[in-house]
mmCIF file of C-alpha atoms in Angstrom:
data_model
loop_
_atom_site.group_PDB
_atom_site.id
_atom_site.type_symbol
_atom_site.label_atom_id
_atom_site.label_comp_id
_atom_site.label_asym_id
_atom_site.label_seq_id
_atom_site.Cartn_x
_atom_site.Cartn_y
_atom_site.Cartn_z
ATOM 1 C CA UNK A 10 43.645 -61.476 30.446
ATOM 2 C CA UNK A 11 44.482 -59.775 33.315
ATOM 3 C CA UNK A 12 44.164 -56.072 35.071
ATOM 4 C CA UNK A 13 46.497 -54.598 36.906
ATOM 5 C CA UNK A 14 46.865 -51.146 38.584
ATOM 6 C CA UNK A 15 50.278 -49.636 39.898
ATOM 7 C CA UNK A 16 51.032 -46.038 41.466
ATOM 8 C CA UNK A 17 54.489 -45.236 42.211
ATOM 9 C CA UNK A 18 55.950 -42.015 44.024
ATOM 10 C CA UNK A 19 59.492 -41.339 43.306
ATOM 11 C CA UNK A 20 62.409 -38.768 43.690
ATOM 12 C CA UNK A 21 65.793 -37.316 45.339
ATOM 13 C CA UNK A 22 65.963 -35.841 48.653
ATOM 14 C CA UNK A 23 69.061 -34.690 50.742
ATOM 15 C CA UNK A 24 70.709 -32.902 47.767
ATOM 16 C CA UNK A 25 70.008 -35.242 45.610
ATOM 17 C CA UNK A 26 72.176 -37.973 47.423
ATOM 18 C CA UNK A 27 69.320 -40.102 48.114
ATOM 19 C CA UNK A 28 66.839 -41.797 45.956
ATOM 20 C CA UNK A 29 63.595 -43.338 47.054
ATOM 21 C CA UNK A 30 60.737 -44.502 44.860
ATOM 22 C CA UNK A 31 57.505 -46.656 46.954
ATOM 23 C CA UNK A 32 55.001 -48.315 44.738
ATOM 24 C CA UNK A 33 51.818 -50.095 45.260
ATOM 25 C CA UNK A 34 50.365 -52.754 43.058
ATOM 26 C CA UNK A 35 47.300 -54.498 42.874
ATOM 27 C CA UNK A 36 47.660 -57.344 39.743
ATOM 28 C CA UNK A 37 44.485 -60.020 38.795
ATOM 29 C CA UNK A 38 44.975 -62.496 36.484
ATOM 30 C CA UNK A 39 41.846 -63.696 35.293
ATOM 31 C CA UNK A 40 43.359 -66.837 33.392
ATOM 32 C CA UNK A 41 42.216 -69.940 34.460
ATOM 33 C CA UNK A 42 41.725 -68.936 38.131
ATOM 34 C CA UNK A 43 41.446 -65.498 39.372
ATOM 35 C CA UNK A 44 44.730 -65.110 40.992
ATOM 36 C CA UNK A 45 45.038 -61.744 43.213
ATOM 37 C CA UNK A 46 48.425 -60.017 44.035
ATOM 38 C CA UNK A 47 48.587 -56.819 46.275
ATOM 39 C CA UNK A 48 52.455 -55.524 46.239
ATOM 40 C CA UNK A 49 54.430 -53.074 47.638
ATOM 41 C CA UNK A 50 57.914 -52.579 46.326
ATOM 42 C CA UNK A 51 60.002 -49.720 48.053
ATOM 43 C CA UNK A 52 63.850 -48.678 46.376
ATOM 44 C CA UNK A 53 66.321 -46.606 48.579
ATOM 45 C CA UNK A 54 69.556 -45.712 46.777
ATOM 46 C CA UNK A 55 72.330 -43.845 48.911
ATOM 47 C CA UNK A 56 75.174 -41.688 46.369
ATOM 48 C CA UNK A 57 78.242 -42.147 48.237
ATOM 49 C CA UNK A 58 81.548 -40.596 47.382
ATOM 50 C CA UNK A 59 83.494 -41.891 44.141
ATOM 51 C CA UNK A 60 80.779 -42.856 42.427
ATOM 52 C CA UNK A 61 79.602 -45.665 44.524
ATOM 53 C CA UNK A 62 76.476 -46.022 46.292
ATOM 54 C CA UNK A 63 74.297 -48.162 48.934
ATOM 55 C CA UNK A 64 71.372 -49.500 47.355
ATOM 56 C CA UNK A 65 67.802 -51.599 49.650
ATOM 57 C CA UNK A 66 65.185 -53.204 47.660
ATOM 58 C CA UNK A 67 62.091 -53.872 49.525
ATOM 59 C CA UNK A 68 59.199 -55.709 49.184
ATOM 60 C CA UNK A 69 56.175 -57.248 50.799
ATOM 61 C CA UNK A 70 53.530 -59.176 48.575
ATOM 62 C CA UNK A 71 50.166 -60.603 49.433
ATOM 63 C CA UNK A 72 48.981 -63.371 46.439
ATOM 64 C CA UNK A 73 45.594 -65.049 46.512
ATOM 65 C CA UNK A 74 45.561 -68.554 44.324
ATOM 66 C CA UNK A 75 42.077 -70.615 43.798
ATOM 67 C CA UNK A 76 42.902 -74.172 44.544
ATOM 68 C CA UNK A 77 39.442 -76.083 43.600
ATOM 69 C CA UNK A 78 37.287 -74.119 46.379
ATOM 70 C CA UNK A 79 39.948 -73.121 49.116
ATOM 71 C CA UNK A 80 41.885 -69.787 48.913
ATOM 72 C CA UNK A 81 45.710 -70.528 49.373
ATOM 73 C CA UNK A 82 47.669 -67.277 50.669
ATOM 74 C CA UNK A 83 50.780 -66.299 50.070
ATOM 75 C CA UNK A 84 52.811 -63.861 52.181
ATOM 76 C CA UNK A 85 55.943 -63.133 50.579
ATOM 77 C CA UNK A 86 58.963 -60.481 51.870
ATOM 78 C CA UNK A 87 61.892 -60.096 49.416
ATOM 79 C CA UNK A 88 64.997 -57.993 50.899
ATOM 80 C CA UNK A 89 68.183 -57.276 48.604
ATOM 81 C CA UNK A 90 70.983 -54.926 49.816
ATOM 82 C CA UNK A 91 73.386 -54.008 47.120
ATOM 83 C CA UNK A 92 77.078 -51.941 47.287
ATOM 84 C CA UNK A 93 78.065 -50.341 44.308
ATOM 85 C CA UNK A 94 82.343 -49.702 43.877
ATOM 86 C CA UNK A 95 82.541 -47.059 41.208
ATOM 87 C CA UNK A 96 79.883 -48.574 39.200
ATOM 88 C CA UNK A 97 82.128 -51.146 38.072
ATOM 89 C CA UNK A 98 81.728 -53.538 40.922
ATOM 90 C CA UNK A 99 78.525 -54.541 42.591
ATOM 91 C CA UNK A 100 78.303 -56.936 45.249
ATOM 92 C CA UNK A 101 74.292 -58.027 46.432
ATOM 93 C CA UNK A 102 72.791 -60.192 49.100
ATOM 94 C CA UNK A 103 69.412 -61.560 48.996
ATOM 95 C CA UNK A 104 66.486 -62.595 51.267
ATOM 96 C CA UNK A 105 63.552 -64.448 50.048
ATOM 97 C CA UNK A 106 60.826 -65.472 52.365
ATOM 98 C CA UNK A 107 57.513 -67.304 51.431
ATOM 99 C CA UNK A 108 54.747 -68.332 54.287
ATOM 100 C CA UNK A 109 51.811 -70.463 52.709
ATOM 101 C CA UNK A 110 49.369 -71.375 54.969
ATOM 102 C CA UNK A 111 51.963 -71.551 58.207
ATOM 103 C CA UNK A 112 54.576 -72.937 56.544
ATOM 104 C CA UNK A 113 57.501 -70.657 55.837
ATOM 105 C CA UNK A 114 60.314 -71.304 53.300
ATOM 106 C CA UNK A 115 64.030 -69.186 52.716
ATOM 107 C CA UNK A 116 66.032 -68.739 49.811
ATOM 108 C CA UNK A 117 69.232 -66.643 50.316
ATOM 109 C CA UNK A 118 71.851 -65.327 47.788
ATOM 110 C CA UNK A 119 74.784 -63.300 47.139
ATOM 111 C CA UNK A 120 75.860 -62.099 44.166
ATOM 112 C CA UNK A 121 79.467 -60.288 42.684
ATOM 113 C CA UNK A 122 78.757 -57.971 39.166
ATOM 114 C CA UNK A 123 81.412 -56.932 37.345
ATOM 115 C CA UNK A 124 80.510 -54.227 34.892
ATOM 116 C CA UNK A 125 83.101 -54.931 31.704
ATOM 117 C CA UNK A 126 81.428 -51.996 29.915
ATOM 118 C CA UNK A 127 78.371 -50.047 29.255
ATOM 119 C CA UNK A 128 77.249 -53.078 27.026
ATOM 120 C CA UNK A 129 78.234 -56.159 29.195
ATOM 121 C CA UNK A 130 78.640 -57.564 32.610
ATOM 122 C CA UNK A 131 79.943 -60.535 34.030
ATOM 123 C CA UNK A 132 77.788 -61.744 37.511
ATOM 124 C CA UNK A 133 79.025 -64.893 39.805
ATOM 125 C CA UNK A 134 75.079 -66.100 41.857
ATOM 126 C CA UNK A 135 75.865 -68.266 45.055
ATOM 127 C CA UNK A 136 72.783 -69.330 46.703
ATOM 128 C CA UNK A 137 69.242 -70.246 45.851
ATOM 129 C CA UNK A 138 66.342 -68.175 44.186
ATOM 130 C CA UNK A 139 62.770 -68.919 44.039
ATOM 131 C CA UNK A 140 60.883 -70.919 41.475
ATOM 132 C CA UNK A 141 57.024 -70.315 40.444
ATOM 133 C CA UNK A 142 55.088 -67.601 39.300
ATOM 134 C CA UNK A 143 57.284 -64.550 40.770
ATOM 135 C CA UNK A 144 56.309 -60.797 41.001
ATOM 136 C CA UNK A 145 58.601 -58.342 41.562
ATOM 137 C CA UNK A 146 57.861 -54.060 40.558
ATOM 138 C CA UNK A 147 54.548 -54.720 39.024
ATOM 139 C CA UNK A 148 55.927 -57.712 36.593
ATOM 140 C CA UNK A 149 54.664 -61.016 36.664
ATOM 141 C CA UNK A 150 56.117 -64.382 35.114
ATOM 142 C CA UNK A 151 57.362 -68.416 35.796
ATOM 143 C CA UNK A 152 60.521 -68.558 36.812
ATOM 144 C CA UNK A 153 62.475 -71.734 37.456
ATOM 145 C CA UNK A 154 63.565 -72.201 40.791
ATOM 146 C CA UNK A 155 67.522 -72.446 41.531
ATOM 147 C CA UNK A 156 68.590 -74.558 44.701
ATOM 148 C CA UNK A 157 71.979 -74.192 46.811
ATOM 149 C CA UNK A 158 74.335 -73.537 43.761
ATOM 150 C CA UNK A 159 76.726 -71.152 41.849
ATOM 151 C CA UNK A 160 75.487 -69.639 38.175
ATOM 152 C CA UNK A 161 77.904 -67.659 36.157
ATOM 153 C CA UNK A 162 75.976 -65.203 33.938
ATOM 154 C CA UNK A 163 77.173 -62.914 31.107
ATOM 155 C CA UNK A 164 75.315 -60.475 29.735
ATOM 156 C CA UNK A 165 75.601 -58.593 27.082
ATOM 157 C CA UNK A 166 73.432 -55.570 24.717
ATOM 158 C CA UNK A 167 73.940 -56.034 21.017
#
């Protein structure tokens, strides 16, 4: 069981060439331990000419975890700045940063998309990604962690 509570506020401003949308979220997950997360994800898409755009994902994440009777805090900061060509092409760095109790840990990425069609793409991962309970726009779940490597990835809808 858990509760969670989100409020977003999104929309286009300067002629509809830029998008924004800030959230905040406040998740509890009253499993086994009563694990708090307070999050605030912020999007910022730019429409450039040609169908290609400029896109900055943004967020900052307090998390609470019971260990017997001590509080452990987590302070996380995720950064992601993406360049769209034509839709087709998308090319995205990534910064992941993690401070528990003083002691801070990276994980950085890149990433080149190709977009084969509306129903599959084709992405090339260099880099490292966070393992661990991860939440990112409100969503919770266990990822497994990925450390200084390459992952080809094809996706497709069917």
């Amino acid at each position: 069981p858990f509760r969670q509570i989100y409020m977003e506020l999104n929309g286009w401003t300067l002629s509809d060439q830029l998008y924004y949308k800030i959230g905040l979220d406040h998740f509890i997950d009253f499993a086994e331990k009563e694990i708090k997360a307070f999050t605030i994800p912020t999007q910022w898409v730019l429409e450039l000419k040609n169908q290609s755009s400029l896109s900055v994902y943004f967020e900052i994440q307090e998390k609470i975890t019971p260990i017997g009777n001590v509080d452990i805090v987590y302070n996380n900061q995720y950064v992601s700045l993406s360049y769209s060509y034509k839709g087709k092409w998308i090319f995205t760095g990534f910064f992941d940063q993690e401070n528990k109790d003083g002691k801070v840990q990276d994980w950085l990425g890149s990433d080149l998309s190709w977009k084969i069609n509306t129903k599959s793409m084709v992405s090339l991962f260099y880099g490292s990604q966070k393992g661990g309970l991860v939440c990112a726009n409100g969503i919770c779940a266990e990822q497994p962690g990925f450390e200084d490597g390459m992952k080809l990835t094809y996706r497709t809808l069917f």
